Coordinates of C-alpha atoms in Angstrom, one line a residue:
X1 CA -60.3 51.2 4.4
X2 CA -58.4 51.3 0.6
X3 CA -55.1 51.1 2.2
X4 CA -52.6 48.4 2.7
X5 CA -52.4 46.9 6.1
X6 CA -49.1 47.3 7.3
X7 CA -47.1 46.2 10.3
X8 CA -43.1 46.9 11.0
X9 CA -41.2 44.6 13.3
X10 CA -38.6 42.3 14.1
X11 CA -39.3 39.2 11.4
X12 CA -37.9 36.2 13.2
X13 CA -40.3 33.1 14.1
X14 CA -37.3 31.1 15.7
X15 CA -34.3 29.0 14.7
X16 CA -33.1 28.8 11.2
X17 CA -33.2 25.6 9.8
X18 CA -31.2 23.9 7.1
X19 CA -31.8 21.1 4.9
X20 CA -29.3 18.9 2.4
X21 CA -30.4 15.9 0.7
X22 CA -29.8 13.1 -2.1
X23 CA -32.7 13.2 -4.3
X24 CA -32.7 10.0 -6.6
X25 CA -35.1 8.8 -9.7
X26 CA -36.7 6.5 -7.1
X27 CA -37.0 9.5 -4.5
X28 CA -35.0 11.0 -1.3
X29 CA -31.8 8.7 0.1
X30 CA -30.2 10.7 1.9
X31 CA -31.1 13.7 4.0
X32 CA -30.0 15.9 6.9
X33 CA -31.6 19.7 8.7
X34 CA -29.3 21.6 10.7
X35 CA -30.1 24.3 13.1
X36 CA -27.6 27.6 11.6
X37 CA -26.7 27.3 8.0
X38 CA -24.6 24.5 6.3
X39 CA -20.5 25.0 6.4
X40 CA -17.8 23.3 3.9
X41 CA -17.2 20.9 6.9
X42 CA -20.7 19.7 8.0
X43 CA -21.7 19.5 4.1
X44 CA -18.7 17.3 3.6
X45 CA -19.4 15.2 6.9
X46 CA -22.7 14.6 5.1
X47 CA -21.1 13.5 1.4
X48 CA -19.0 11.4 3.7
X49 CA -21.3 9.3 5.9
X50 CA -24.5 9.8 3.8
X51 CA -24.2 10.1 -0.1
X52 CA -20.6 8.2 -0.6
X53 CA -21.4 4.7 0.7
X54 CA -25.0 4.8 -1.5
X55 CA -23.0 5.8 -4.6
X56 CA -20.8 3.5 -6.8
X57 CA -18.5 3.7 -9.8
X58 CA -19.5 5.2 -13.0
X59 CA -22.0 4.0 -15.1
X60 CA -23.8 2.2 -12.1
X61 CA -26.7 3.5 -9.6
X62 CA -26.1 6.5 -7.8
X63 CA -22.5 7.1 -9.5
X64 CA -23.7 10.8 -10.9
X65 CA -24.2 14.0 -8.5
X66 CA -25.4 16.9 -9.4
X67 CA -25.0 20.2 -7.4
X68 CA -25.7 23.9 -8.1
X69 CA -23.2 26.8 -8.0
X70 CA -23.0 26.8 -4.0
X71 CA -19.5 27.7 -2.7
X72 CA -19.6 24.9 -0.4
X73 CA -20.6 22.2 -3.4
X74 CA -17.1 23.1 -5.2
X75 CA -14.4 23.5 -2.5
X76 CA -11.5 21.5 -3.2
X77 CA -12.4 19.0 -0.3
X78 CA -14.8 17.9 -1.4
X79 CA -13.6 17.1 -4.9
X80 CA -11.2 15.2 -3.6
X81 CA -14.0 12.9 -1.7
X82 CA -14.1 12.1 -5.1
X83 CA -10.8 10.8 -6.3
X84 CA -11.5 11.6 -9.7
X85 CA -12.0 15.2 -11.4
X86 CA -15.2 16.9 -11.2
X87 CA -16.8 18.4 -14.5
X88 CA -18.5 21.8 -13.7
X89 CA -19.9 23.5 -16.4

């Protein structure tokens, strides 16, 4: 009684879990949850077969991404899925 319950063991419920998507202004379009974490590859798989074909040239719909400072989001593959430089700032 007064004192903080504590408990020490191993913390692991089961699988990791990972989880990519395209979130638009009308909502999720793409989306994908991998067991393990995401690599350069399977995240380019996923621009590939799941962003690329709902984007199309600037200005239209879908024709700006926007990703955080991930290692993964700025390897040179994945620029070139692009064709075009990509502006990180």
């Amino acid at each position: 009684k007064g004192m903080c319950a504590q408990r020490r063991g191993v913390f692991v419920w089961g699988h990791r879990l990972s989880a990519v998507g395209l979130l638009t202004l009308d909502g999720m379009a793409a989306s994908n949850v991998i067991k393990g974490s995401f690599t350069t590859e399977k995240f380019i798989h996923f621009l590939e077969h799941d962003v690329l074909p709902l984007c199309s040239p600037y200005p239209g719909p879908l024709s700006v991404l926007v990703m955080d400072n991930a290692c993964i989001h700025h390897h040179g593959e994945v620029r070139n899925l692009f064709g075009m430089p990509v502006c990180v700032t």
